[in-house]
PDB file of C-alpha atoms and ligand atoms in Angstrom:
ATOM      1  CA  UNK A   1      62.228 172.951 181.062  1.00  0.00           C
ATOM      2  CA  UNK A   2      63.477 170.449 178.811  1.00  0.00           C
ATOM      3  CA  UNK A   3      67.005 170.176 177.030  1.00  0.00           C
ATOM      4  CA  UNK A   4      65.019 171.097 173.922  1.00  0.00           C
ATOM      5  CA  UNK A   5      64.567 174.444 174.913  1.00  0.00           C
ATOM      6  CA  UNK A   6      67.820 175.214 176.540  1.00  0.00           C
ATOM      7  CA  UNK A   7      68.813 177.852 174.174  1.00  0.00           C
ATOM      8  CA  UNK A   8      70.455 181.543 174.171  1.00  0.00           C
ATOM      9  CA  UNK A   9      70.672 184.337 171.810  1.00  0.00           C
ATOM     10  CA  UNK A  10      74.527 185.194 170.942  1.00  0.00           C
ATOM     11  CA  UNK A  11      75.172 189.226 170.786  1.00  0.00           C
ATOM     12  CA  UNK A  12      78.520 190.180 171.880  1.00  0.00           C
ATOM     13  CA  UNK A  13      80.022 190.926 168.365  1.00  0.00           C
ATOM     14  CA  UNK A  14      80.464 189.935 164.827  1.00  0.00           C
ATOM     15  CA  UNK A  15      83.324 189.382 162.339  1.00  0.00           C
ATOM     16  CA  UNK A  16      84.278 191.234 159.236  1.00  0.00           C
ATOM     17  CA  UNK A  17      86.292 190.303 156.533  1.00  0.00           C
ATOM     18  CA  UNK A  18      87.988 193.449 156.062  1.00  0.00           C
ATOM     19  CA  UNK A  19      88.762 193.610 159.931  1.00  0.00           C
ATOM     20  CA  UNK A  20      90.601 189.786 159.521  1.00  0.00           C
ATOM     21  CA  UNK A  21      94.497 189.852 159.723  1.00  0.00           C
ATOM     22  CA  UNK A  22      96.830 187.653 157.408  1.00  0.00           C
ATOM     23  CA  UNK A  23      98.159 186.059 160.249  1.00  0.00           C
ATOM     24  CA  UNK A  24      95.376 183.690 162.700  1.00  0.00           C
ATOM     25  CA  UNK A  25      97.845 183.903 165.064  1.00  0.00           C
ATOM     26  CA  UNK A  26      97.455 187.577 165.704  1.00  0.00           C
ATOM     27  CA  UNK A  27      93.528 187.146 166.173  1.00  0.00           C
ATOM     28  CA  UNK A  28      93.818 184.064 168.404  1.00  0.00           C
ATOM     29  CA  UNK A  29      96.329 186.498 170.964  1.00  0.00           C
ATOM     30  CA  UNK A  30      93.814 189.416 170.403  1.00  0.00           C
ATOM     31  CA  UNK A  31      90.861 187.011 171.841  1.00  0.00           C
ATOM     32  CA  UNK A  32      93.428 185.409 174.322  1.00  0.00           C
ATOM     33  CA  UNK A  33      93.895 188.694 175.357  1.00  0.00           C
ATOM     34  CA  UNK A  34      90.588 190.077 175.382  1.00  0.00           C
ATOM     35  CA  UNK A  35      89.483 187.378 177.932  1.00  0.00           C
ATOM     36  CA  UNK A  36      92.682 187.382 179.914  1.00  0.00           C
ATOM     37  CA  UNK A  37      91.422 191.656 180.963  1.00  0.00           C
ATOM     38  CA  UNK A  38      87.803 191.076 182.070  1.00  0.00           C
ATOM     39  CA  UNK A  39      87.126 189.771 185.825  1.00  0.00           C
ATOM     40  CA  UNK A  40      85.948 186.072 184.602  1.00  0.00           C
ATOM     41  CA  UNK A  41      85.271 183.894 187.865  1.00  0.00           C
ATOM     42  CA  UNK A  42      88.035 181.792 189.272  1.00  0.00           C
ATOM     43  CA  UNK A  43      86.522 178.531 187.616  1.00  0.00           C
ATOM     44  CA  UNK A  44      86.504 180.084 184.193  1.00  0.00           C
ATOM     45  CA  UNK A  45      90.028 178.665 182.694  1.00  0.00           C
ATOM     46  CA  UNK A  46      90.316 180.563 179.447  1.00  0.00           C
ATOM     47  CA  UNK A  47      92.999 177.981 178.835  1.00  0.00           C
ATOM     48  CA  UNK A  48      90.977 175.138 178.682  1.00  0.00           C
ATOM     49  CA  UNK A  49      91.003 173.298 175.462  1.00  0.00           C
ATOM     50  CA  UNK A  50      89.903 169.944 174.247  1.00  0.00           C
ATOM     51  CA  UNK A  51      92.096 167.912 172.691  1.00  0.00           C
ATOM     52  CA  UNK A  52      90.906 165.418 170.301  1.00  0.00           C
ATOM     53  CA  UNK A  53      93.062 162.132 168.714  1.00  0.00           C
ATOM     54  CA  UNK A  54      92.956 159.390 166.670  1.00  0.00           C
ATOM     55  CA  UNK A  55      92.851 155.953 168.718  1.00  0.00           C
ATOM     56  CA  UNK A  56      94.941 153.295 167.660  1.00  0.00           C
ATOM     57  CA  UNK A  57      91.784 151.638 166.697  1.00  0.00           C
ATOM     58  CA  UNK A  58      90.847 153.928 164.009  1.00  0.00           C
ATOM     59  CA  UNK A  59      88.169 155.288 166.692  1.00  0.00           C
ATOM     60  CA  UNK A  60      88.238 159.141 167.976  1.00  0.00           C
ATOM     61  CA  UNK A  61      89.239 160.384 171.665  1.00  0.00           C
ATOM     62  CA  UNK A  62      88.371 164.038 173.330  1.00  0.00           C
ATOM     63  CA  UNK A  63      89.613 165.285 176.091  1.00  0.00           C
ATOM     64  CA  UNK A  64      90.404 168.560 178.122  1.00  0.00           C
ATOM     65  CA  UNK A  65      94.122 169.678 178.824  1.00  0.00           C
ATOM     66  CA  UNK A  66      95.645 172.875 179.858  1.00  0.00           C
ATOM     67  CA  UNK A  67      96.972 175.199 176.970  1.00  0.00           C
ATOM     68  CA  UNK A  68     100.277 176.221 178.895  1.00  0.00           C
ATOM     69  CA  UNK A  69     101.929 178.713 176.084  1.00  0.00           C
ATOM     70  CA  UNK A  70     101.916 180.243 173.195  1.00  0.00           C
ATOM     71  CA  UNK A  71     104.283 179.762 170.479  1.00  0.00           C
ATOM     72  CA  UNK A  72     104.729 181.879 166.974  1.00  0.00           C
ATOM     73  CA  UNK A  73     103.165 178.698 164.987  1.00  0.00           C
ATOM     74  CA  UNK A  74     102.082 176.018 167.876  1.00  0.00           C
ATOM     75  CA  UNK A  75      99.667 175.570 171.063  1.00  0.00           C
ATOM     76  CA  UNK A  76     101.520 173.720 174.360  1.00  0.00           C
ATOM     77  CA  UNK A  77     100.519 171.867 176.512  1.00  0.00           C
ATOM     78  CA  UNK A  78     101.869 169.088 179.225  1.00  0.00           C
ATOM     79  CA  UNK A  79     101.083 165.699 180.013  1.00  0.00           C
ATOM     80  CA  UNK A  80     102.366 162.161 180.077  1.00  0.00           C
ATOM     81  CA  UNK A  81     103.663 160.703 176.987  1.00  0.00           C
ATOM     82  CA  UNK A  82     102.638 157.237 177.994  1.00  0.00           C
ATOM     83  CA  UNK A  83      99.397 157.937 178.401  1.00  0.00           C
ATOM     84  CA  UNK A  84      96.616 157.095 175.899  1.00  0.00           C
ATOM     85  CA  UNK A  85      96.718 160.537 174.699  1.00  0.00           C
ATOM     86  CA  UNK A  86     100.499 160.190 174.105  1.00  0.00           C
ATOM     87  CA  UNK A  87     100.531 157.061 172.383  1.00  0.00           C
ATOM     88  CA  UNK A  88      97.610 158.402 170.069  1.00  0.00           C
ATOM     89  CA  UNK A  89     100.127 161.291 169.332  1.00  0.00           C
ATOM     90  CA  UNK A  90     103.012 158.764 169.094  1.00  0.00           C
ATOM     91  CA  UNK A  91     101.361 156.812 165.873  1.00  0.00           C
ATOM     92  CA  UNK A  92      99.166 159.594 164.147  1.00  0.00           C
ATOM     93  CA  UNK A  93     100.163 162.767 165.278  1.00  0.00           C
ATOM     94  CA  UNK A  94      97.118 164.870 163.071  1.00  0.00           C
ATOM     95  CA  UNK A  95      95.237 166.073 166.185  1.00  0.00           C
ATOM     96  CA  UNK A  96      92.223 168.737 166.864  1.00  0.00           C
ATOM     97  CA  UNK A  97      91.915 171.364 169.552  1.00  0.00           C
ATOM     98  CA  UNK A  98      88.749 173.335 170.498  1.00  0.00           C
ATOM     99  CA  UNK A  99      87.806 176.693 172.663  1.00  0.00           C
ATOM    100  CA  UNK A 100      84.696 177.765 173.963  1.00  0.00           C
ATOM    101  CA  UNK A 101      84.318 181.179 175.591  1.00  0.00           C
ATOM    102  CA  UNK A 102      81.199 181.643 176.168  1.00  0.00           C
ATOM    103  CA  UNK A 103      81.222 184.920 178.002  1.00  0.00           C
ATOM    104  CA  UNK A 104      82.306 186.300 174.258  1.00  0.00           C
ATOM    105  CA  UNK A 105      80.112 183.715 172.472  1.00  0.00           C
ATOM    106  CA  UNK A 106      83.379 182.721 170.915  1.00  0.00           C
ATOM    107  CA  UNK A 107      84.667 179.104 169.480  1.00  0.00           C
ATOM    108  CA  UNK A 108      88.553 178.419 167.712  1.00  0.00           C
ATOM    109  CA  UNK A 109      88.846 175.055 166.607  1.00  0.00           C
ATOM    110  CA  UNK A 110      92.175 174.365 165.471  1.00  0.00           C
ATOM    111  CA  UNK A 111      93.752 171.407 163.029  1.00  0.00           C
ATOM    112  CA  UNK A 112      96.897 170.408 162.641  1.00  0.00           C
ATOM    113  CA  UNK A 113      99.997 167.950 164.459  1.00  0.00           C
ATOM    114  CA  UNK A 114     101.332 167.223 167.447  1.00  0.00           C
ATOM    115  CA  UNK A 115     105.419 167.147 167.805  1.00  0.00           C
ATOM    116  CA  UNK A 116     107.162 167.070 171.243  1.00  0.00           C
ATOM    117  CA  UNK A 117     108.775 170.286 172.777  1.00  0.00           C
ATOM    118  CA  UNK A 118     112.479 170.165 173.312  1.00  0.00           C
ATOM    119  CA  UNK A 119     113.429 168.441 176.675  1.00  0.00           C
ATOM    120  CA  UNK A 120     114.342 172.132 178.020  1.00  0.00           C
ATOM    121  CA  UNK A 121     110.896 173.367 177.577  1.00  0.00           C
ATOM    122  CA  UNK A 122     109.845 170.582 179.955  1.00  0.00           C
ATOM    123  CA  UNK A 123     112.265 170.752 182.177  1.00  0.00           C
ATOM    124  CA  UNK A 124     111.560 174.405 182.967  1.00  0.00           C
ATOM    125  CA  UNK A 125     107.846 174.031 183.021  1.00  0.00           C
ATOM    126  CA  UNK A 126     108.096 170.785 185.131  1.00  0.00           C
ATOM    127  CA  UNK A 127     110.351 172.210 187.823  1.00  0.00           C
ATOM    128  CA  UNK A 128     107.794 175.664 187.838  1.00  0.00           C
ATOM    129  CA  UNK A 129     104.540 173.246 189.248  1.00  0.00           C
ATOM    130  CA  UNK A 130     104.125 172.635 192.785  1.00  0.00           C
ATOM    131  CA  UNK A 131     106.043 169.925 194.228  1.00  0.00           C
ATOM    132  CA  UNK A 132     102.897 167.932 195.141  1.00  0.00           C
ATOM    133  CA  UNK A 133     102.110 168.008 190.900  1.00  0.00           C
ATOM    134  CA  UNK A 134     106.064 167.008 190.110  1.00  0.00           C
ATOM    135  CA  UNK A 135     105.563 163.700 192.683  1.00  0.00           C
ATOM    136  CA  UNK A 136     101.963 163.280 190.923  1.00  0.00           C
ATOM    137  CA  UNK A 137     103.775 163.292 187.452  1.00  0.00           C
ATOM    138  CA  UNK A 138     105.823 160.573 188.555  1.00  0.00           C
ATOM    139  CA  UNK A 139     103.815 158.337 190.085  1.00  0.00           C
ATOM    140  CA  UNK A 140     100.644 158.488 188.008  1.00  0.00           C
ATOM    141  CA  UNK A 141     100.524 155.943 185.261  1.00  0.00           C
ATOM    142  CA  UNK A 142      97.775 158.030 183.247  1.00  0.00           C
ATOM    143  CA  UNK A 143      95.445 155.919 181.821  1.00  0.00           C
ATOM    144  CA  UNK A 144      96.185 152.749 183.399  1.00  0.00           C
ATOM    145  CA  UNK A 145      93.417 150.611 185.562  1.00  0.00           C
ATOM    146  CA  UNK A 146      94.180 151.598 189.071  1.00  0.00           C
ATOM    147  CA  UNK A 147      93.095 148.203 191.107  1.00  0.00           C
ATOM    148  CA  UNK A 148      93.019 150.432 194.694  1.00  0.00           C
ATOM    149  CA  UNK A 149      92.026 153.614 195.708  1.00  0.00           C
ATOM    150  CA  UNK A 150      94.907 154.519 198.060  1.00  0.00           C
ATOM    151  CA  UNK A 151      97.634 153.453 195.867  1.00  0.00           C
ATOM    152  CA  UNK A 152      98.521 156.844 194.176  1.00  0.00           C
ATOM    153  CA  UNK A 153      98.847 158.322 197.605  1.00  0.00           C
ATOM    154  CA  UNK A 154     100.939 155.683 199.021  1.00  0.00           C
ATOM    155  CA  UNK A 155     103.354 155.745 195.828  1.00  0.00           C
ATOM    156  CA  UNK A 156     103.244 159.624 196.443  1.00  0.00           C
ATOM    157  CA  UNK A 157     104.012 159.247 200.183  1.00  0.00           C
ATOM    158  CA  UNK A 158     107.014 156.780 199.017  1.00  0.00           C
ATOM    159  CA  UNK A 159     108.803 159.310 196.419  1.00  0.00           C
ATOM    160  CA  UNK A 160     108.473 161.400 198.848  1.00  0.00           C
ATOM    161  CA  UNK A 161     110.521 159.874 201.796  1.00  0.00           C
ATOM    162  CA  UNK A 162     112.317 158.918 199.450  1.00  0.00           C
ATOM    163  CA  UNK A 163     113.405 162.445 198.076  1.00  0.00           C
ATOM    164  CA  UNK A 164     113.790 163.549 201.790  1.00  0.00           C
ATOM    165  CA  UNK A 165     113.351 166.935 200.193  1.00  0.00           C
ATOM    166  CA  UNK A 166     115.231 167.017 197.303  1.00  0.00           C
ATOM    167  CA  UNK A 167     114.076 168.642 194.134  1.00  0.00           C
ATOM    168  CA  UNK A 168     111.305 165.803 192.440  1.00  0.00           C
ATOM    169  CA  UNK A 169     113.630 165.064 188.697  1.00  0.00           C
ATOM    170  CA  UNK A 170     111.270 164.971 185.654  1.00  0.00           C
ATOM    171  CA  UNK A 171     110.313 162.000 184.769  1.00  0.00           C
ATOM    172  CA  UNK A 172     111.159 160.878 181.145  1.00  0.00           C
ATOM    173  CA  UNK A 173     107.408 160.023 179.980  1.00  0.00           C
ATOM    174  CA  UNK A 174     106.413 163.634 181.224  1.00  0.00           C
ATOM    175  CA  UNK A 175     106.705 166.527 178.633  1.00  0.00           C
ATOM    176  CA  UNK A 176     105.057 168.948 176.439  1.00  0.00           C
ATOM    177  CA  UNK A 177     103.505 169.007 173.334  1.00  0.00           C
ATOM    178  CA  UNK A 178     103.605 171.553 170.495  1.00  0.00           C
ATOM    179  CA  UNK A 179     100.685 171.345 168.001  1.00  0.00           C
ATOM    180  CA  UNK A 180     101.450 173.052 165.067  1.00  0.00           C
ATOM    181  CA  UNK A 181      98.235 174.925 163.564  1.00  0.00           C
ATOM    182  CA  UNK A 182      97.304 173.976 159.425  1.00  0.00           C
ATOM    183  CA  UNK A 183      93.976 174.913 159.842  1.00  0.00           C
ATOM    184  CA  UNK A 184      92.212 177.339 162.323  1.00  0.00           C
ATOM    185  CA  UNK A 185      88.621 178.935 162.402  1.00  0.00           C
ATOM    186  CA  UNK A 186      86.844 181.246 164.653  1.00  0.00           C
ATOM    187  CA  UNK A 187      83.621 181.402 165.024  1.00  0.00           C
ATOM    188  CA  UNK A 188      81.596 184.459 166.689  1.00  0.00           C
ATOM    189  CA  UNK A 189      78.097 183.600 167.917  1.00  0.00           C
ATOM    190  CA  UNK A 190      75.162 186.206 166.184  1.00  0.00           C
ATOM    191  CA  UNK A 191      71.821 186.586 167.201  1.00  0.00           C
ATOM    192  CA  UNK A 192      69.421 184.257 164.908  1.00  0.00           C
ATOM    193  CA  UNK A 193      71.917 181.239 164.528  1.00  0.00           C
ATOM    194  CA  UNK A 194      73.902 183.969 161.953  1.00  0.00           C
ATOM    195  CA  UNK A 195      76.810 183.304 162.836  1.00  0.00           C
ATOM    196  CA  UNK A 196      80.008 184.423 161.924  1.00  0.00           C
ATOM    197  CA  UNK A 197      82.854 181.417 160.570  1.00  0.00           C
ATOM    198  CA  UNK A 198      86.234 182.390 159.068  1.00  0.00           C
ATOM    199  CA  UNK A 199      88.591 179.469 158.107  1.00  0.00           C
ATOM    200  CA  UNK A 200      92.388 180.086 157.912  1.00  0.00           C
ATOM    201  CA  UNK A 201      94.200 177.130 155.994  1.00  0.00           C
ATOM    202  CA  UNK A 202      98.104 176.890 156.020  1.00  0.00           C
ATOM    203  CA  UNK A 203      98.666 176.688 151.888  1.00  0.00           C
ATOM    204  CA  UNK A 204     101.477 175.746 150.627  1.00  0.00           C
ATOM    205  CA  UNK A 205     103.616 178.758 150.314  1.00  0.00           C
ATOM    206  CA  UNK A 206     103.093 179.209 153.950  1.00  0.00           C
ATOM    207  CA  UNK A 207     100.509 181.721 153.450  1.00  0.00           C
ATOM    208  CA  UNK A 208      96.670 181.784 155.115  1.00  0.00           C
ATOM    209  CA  UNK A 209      94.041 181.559 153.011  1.00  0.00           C
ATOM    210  CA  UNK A 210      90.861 183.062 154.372  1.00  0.00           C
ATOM    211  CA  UNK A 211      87.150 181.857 154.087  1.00  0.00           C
ATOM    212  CA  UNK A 212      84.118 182.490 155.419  1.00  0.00           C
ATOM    213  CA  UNK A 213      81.888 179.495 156.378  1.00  0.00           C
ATOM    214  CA  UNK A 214      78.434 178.981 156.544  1.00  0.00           C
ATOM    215  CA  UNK A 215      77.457 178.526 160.218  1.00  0.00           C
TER     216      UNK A 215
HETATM  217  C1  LIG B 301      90.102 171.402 183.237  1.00  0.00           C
HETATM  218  C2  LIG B 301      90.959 170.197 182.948  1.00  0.00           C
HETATM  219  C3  LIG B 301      92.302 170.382 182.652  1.00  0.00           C
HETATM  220  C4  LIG B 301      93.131 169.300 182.360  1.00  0.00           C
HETATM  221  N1  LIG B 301      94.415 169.522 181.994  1.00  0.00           N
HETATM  222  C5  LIG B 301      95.198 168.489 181.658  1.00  0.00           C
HETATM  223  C6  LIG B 301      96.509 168.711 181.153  1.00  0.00           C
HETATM  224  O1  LIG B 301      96.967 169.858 180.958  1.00  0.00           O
HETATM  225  N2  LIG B 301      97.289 167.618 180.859  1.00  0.00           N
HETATM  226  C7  LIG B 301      96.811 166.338 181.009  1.00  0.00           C
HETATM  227  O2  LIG B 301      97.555 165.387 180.749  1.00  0.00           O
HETATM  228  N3  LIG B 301      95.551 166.091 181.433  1.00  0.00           N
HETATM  229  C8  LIG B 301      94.736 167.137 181.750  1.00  0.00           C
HETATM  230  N4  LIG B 301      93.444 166.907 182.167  1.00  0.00           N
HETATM  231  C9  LIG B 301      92.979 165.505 182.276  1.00  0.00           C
HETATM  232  C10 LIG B 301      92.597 164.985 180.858  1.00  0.00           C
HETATM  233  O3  LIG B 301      91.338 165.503 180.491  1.00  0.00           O
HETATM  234  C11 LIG B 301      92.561 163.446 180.799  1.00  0.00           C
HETATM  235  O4  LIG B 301      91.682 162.942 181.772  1.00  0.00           O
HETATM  236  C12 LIG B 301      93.940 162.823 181.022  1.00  0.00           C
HETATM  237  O5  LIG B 301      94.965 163.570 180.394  1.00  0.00           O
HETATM  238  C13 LIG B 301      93.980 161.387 180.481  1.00  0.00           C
HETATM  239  O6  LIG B 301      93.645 161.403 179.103  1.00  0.00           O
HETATM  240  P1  LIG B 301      93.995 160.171 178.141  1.00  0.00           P
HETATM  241  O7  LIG B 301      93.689 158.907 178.936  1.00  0.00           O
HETATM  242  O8  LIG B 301      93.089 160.323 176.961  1.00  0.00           O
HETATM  243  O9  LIG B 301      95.448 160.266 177.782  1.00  0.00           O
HETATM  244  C14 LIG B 301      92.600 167.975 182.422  1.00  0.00           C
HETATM  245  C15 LIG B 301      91.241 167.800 182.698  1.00  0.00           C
HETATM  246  C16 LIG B 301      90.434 168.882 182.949  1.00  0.00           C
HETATM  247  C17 LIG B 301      88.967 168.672 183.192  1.00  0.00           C
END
């Protein structure tokens, strides 16, 4: 079978206008939520988003992170601020997430910018990972040529003695972000290639405006 013919029908559901609320938000925790109750395989993380960004030059960057909560206006997630990601963020801040569930034939893509979460937000997720993530965090420079293979486990090994079992302190360059939604669309797959797009985009007066897109 070729890649050409790698194809599958999409039946689970369909959208309505009439059934859309004012507020994406309240959809994109229905969905969440919808997920979170089936039995999905240990592999499947729901939370799994990519993450796209505008390299510093002018080219684009994807990449998968962890969404870790869920705010009244913003998506979070963790990582290292001095990592390519985080200097993206650092000079344009505009950034793009996306979602694909398949087992609902479901996509969100979501627009909008990235701001830092208050230091306590990152303290309390930092100190709530397993110790061997918090000596990860502040060893790994993400991002950076590594010149040997063993050299992230001896730095690891070091912190460690070093600590002699103390709690592992945050690093500075390790935090969350928040990205603020201005745009967000779902998309439910329909048999045919019909599928169903709605567009929310943040207007001015702080209310959604809703559209439905051609798919
Ligand atoms: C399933 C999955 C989850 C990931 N979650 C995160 C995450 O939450 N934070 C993070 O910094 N990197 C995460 N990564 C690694 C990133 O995809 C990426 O390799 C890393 O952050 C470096 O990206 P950058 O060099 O563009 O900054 C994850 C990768 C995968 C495949």
């Amino acid at each position: 079978m070729t890649i050409h013919h790698l194809r599958r029908d999409y039946r689970y559901g369909s959208l309505k206008r009439e059934e859309m609320p004012s507020d994406p938000m309240e959809l994109f925790h229905a969905w969440f939520n919808e997920l979170r109750g089936l039995e999905l395989p240990e592999w499947f993380e729901v939370n799994a988003m990519s993450l796209s960004t505008h390299r510093l030059d002018g080219g684009t960057a994807c990449r998968i992170v962890l969404l870790k909560e869920i705010q009244s206006d913003a998506f979070l997630f963790f990582t290292n601020y001095l990592s390519d990601k985080g200097r993206e963020i650092e000079a344009n801040p505009k950034v793009a997430l996306g979602f694909y569930w398949p087992i609902l034939d479901r996509q969100v893509r979501i627009e909008g910018h990235a701001e830092k979460t208050d230091d306590r937000i990152s303290e309390h997720y930092f100190h709530s990972r397993p110790r061997s993530s918090q000596l990860s965090a502040n060893i790994s420079p993400q991002s950076e040529i590594i010149e040997h293979e063993s050299l992230l486990a001896e730095m690891v090994e070091a912190l460690d003695q070093k600590l002699q079992g103390a709690d592992v302190p945050r690093p500075s360059h390790w935090g969350g972000y928040r990205v603020v939604a201005d745009k967000m669309e779902f998309w439910q797959g329909r048999p045919s290639r019909l599928h169903d797009r709605f567009r929310y985009t943040k207007r001015i007066d702080g209310m959604w405006q809703l559209d439905r897109l051609g798919p």
